[in-house]
mmCIF file of C-alpha atoms in Angstrom:
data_model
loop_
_atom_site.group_PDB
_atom_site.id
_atom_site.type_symbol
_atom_site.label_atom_id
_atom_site.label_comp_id
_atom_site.label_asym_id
_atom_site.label_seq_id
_atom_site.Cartn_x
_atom_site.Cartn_y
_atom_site.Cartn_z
ATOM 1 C CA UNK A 190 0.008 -14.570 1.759
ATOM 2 C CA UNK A 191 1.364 -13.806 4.840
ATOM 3 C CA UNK A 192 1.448 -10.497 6.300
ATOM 4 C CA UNK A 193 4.840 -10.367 6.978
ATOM 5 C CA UNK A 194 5.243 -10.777 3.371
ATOM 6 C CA UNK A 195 1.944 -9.351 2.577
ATOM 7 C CA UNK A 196 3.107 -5.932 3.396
ATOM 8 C CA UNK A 197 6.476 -6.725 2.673
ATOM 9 C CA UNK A 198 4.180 -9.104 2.147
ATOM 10 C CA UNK A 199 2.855 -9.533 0.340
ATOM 11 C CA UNK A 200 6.284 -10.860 -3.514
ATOM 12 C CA UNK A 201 7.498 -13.227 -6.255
ATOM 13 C CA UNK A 202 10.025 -13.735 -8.681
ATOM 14 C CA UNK A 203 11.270 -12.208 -12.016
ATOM 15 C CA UNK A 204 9.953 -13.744 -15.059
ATOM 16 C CA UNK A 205 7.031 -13.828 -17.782
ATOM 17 C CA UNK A 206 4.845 -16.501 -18.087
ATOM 18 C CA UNK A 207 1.906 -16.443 -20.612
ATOM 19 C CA UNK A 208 -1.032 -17.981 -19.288
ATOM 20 C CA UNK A 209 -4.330 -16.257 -19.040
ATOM 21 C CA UNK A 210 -5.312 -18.083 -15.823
ATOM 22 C CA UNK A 211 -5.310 -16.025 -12.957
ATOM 23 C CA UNK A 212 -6.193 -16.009 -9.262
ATOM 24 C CA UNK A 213 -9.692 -14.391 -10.343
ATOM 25 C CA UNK A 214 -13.074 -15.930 -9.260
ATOM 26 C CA UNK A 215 -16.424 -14.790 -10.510
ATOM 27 C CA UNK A 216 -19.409 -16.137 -7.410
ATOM 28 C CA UNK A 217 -23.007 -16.064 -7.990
ATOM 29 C CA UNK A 218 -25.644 -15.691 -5.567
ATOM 30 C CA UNK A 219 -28.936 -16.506 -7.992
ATOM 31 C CA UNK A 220 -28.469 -13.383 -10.628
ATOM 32 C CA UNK A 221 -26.493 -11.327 -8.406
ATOM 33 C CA UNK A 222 -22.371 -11.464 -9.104
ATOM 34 C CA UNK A 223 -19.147 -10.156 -7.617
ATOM 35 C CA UNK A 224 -15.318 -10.590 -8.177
ATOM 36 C CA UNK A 225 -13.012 -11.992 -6.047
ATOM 37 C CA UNK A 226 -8.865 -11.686 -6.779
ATOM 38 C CA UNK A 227 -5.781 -12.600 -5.081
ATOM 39 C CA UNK A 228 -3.369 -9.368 -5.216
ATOM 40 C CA UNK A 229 0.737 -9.678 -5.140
ATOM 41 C CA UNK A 230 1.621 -6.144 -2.802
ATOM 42 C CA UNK A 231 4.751 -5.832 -4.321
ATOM 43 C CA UNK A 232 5.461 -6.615 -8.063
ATOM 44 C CA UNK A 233 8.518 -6.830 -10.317
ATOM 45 C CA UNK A 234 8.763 -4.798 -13.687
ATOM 46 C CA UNK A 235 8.304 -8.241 -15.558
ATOM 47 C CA UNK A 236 5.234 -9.130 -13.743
ATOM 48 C CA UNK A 237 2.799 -6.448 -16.136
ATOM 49 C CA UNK A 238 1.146 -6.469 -17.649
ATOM 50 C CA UNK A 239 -1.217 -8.528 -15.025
ATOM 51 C CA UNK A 240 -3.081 -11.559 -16.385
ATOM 52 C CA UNK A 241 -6.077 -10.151 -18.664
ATOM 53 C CA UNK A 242 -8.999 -11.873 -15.675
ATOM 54 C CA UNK A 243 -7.862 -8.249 -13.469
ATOM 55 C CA UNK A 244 -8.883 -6.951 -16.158
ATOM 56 C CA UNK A 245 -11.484 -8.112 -17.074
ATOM 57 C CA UNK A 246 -13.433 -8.345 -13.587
ATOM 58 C CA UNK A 247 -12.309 -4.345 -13.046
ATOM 59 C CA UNK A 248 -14.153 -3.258 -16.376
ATOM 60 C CA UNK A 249 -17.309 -5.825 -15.074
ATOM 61 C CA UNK A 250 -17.464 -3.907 -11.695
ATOM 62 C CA UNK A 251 -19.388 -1.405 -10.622
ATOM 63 C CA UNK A 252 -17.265 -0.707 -7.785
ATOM 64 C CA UNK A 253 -13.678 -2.031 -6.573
ATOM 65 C CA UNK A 254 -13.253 -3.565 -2.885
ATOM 66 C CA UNK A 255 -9.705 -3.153 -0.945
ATOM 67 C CA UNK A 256 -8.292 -4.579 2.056
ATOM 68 C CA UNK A 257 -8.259 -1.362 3.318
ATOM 69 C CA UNK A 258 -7.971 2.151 1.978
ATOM 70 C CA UNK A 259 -5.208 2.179 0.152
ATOM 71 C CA UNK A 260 -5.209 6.285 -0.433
ATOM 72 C CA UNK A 261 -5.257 6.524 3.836
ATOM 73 C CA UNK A 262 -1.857 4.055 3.424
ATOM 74 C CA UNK A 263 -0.040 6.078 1.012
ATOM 75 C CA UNK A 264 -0.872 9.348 2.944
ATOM 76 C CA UNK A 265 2.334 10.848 4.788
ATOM 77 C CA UNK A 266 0.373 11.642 8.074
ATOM 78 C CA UNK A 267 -0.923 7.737 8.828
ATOM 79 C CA UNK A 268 2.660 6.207 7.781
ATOM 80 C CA UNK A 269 4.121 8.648 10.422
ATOM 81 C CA UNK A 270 1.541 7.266 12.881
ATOM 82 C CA UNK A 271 1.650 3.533 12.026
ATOM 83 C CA UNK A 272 5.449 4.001 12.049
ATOM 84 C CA UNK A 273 4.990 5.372 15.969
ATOM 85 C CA UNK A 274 2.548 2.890 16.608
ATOM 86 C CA UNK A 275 5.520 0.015 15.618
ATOM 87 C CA UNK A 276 8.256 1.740 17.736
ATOM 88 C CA UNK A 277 9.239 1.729 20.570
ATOM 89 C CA UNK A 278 8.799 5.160 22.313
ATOM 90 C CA UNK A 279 11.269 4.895 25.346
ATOM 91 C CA UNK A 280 15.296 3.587 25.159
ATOM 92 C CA UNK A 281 13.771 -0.026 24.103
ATOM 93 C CA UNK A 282 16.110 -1.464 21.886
ATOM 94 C CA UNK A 283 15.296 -4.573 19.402
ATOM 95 C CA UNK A 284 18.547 -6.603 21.743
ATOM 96 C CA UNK A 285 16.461 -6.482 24.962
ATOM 97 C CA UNK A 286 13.281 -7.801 23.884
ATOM 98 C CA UNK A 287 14.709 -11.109 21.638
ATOM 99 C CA UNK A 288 17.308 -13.236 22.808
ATOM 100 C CA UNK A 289 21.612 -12.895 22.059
ATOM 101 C CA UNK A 290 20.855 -16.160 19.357
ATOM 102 C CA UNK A 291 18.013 -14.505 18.064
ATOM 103 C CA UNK A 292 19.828 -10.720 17.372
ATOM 104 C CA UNK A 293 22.992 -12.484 16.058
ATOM 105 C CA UNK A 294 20.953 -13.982 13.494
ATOM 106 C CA UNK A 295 19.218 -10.650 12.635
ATOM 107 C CA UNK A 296 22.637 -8.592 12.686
ATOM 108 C CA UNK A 297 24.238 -11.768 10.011
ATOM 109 C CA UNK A 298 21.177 -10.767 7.215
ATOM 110 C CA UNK A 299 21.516 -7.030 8.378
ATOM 111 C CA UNK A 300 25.516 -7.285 7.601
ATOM 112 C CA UNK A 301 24.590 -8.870 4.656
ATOM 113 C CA UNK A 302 22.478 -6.327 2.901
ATOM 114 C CA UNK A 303 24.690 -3.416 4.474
ATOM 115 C CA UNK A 304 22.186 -2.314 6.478
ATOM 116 C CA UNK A 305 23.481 -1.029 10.000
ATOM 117 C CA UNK A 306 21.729 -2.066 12.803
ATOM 118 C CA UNK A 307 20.713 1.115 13.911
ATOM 119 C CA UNK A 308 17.931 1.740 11.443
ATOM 120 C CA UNK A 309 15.941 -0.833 12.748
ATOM 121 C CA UNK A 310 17.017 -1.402 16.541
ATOM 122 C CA UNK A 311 13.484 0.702 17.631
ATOM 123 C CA UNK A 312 11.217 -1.242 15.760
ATOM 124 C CA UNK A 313 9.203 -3.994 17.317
ATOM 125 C CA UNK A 314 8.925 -7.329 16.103
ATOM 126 C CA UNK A 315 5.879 -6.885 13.756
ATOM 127 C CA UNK A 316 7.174 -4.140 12.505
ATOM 128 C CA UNK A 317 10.679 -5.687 11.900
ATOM 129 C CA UNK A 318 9.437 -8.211 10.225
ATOM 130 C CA UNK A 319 7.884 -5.962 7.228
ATOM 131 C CA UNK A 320 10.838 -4.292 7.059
ATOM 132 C CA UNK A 321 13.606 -7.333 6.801
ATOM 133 C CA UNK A 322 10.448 -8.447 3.887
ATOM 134 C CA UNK A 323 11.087 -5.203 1.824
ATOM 135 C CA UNK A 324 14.519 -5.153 2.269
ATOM 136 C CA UNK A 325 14.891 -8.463 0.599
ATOM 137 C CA UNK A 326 11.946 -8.429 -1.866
ATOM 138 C CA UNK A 327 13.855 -5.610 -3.005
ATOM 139 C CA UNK A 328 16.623 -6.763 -2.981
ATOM 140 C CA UNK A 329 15.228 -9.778 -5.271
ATOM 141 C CA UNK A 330 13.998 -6.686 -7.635
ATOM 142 C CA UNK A 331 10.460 -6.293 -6.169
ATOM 143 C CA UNK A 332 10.268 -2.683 -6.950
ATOM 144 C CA UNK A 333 7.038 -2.096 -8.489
ATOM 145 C CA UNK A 334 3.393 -1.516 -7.367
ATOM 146 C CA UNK A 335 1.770 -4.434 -6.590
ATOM 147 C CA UNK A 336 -1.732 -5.337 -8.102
ATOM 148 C CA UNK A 337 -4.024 -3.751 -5.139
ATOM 149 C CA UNK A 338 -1.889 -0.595 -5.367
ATOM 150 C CA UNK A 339 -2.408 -0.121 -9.134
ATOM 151 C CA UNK A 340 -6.213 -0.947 -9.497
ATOM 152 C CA UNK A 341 -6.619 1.611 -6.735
ATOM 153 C CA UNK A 342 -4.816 4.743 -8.717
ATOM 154 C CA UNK A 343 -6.650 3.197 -11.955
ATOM 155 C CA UNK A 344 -10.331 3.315 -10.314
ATOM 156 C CA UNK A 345 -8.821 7.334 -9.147
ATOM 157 C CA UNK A 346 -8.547 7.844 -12.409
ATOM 158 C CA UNK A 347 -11.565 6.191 -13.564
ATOM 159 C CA UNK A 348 -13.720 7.597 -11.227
ATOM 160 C CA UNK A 349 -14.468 4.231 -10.112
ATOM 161 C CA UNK A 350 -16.411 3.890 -6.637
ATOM 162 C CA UNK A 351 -14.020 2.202 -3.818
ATOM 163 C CA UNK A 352 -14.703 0.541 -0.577
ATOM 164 C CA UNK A 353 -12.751 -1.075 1.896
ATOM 165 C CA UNK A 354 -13.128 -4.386 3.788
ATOM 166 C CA UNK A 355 -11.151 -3.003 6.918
ATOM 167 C CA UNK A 356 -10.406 0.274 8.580
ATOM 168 C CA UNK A 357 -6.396 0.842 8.065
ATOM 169 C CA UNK A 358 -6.392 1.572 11.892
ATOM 170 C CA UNK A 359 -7.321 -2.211 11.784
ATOM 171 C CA UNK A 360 -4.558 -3.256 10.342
ATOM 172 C CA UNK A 361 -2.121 -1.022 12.408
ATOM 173 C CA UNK A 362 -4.067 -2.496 15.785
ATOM 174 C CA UNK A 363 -3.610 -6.166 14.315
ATOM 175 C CA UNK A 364 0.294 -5.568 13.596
ATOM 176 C CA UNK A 365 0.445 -4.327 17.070
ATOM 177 C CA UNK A 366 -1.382 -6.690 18.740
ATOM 178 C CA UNK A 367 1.373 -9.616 16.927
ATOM 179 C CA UNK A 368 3.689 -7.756 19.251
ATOM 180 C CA UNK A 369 2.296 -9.513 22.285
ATOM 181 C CA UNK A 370 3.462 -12.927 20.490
ATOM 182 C CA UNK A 371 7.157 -14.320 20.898
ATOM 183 C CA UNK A 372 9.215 -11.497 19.364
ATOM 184 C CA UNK A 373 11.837 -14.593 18.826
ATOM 185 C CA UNK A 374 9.067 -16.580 16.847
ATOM 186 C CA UNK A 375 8.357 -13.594 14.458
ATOM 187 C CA UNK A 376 12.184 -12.615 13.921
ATOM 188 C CA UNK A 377 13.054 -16.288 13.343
ATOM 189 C CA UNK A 378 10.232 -17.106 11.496
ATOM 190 C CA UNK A 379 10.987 -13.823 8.797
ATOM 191 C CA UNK A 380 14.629 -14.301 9.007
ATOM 192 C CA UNK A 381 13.749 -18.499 7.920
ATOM 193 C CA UNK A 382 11.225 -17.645 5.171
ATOM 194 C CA UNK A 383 13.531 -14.813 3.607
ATOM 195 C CA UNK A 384 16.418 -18.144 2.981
ATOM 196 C CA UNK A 385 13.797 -19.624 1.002
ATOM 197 C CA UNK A 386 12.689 -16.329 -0.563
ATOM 198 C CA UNK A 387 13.972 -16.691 -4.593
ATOM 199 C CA UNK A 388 12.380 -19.832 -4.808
ATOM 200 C CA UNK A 389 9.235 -19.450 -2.741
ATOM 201 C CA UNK A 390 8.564 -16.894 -4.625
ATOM 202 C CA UNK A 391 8.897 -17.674 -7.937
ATOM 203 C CA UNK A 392 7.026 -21.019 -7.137
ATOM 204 C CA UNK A 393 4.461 -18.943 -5.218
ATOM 205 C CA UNK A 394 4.094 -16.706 -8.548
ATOM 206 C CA UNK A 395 3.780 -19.147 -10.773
ATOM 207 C CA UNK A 396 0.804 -20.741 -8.234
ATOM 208 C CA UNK A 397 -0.632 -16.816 -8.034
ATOM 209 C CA UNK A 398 -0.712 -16.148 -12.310
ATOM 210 C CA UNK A 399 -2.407 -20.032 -12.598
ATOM 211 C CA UNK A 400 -4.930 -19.241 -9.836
ATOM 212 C CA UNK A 401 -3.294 -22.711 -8.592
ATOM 213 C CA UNK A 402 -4.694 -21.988 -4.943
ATOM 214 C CA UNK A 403 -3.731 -25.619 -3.669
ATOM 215 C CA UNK A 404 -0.036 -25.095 -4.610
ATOM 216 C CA UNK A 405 -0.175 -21.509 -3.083
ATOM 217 C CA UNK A 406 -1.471 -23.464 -0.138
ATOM 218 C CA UNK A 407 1.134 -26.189 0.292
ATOM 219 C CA UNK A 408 3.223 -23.002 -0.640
ATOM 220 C CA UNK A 409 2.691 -20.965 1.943
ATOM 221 C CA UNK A 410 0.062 -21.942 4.980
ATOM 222 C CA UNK A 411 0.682 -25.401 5.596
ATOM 223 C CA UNK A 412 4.033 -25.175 7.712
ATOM 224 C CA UNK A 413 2.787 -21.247 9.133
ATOM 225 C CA UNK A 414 -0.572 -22.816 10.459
ATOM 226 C CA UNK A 415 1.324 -25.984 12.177
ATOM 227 C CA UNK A 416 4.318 -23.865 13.231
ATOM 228 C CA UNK A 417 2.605 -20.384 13.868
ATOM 229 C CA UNK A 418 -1.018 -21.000 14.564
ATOM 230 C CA UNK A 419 -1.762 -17.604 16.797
ATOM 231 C CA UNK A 420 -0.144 -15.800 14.393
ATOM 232 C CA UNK A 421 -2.114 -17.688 11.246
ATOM 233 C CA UNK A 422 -5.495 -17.370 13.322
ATOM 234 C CA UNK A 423 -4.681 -13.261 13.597
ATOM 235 C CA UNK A 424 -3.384 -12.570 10.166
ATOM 236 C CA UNK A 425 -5.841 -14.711 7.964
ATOM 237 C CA UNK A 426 -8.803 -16.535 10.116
ATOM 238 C CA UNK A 427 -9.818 -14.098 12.138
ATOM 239 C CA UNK A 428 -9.670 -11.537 9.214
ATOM 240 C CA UNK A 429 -11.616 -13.864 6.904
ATOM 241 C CA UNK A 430 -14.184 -14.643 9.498
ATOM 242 C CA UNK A 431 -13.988 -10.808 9.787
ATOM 243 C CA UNK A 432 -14.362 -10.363 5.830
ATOM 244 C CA UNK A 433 -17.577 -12.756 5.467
ATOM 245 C CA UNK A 434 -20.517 -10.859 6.092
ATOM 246 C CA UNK A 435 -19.378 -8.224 4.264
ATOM 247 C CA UNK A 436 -18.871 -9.728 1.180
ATOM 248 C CA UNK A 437 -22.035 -11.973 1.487
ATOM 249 C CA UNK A 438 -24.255 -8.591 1.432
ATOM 250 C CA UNK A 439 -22.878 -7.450 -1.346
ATOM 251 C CA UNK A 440 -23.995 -10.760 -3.005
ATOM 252 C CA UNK A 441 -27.204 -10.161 -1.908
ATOM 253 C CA UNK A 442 -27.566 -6.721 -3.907
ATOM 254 C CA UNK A 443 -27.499 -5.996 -7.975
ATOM 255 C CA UNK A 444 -24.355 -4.333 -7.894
ATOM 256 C CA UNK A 445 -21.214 -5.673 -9.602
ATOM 257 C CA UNK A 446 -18.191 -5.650 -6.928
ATOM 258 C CA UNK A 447 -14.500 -6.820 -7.635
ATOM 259 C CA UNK A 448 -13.222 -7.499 -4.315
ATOM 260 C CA UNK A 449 -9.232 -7.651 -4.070
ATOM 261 C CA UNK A 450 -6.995 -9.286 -0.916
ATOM 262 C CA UNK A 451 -4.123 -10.555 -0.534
ATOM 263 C CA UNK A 452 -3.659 -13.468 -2.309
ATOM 264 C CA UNK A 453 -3.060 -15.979 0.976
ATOM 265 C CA UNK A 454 -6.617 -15.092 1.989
ATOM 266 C CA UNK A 455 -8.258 -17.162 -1.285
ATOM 267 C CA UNK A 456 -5.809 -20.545 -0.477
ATOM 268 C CA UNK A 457 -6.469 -23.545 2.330
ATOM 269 C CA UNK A 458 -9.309 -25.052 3.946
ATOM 270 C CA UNK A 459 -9.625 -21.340 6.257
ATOM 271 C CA UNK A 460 -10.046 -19.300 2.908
ATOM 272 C CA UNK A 461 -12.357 -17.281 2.037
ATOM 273 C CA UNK A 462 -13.432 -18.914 -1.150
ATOM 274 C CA UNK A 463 -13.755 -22.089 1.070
ATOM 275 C CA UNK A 464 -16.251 -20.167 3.118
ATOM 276 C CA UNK A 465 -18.248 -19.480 -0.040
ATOM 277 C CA UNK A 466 -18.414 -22.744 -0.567
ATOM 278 C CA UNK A 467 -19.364 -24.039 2.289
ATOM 279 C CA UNK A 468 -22.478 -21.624 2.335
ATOM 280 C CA UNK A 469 -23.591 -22.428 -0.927
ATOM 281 C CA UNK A 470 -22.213 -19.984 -3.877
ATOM 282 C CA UNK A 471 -21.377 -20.938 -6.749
ATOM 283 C CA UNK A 472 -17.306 -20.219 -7.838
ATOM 284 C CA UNK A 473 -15.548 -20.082 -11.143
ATOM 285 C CA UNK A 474 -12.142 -18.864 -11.530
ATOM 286 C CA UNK A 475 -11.888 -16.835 -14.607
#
């Protein structure tokens, strides 16, 4: 999924569906196995209980594997920072960076969620674009925990070991550094994808409970990657390219991992599970 949806981000519509297919893949390396799932970051009442392959590959594991560590994004101190980070710091406004077109279109969805445009005038582009995410996802009733967030405060509980693929200073550097891209292309490009947003998404959750990667795919990547493609190389190839050696030592040890990303990370020919693949494991989606 997207980032800008990912940690908006990361997402789909209200309803029940009762398949026990799920974006869950067991690999094998020889005798040695790990977990891979696609995770929603923001979930809707209706969506739990999550399709029974979470479960199932979180009582296999020895140990879980986040994006990132999830108790470091929850904790007061690093949202204040990432929130500094995404600001501006001087008398920068959102209206001087992005052009009249662009900000009339932003102040049209702003008007119509009756939001004024002075809670968001300091952020920068990146960090815009998260928020105009939440702000509709919630809107479409995306107000609980996604499934990242509530393995992580079940393997707490558990006493469950955790690990992390990427540093959450990472993520903050890589949201910053989509800053240096056309602060019109990011706006526009949130502002187009939120139009689209009940149906994406329930499409896109329907794809994500299946573990129908292709249709999350045409979905979601094909148009960002031909439309966006410095933005789609920093958000999912370079992070996946990034991901890869980790997760092939940990198929080359005897422990049991279940490794959980964002969802948009598993679909398309730049995915991770194609890079599996390619290098020879075998993959069964559970």
């Amino acid at each position: 999924m997207n980032l800008f949806k990912k940690l908006g981000l990361t997402l789909l519509a209200a309803a029940t569906f009762q398949t026990q297919a799920a974006s869950v893949w067991k690999v094998t390396s020889g005798s040695n196995t790990l977990y891979i799932g696609g995770t929603i970051h923001l979930l809707t009442p209706q969506d739990y209980p999550l399709p029974t392959a979470y479960e199932k590959a979180y009582q296999t594991a020895d140990k879980v594997i986040f994006e990132t560590n999830m108790e470091t994004l929850s904790n007061p101190a690093f949202q204040k920072h990432m929130q500094a980070e995404l600001s501006y710091s001087d008398d920068t406004t959102i209206d001087q960076v992005i052009t009249p077109e662009t900000y009339q279109s932003l102040k049209i969805y702003l008007n119509a969620r009756q939001i004024p445009i002075t809670a968001i005038q300091n952020l920068k582009p990146s960090a815009l674009a998260i928020s105009l995410s939440m702000i509709e996802l919630k809107h479409l009733g995306f107000t609980s925990q996604g499934v990242d967030q509530f393995y992580a405060q079940k393997a707490q509980q558990d006493n469950k070991p955790r690990e992390w693929l990427e540093e959450p200073e990472t993520q903050v550097q890589m949201l910053s550094s989509l800053n240096k891209q056309d602060g019109n292309d990011v706006i526009n490009y949130t502002l187009s994808e939120i139009k689209n947003m009940p149906q994406t998404m329930n499409d896109l959750r329907k794809s994500w409970r299946k573990g129908d990667i292709e249709s999350m795919a045409n979905l979601e990547l094909k148009d960002f990657k031909k439309d966006y493609p410095e933005i789609y190389q920093s958000l999912l190839v370079e992070r996946n390219n990034l991901w890869m050696p980790q997760i092939e030592r940990m198929l080359n040890d005897t422990s049991i991992e279940f490794i959980m990303v964002g969802a948009m990370h598993l679909a398309g020919e730049d995915s991770i599970l194609e890079k599996l693949k390619a290098n020879g494991y075998q993959i069964t989606n559970l």
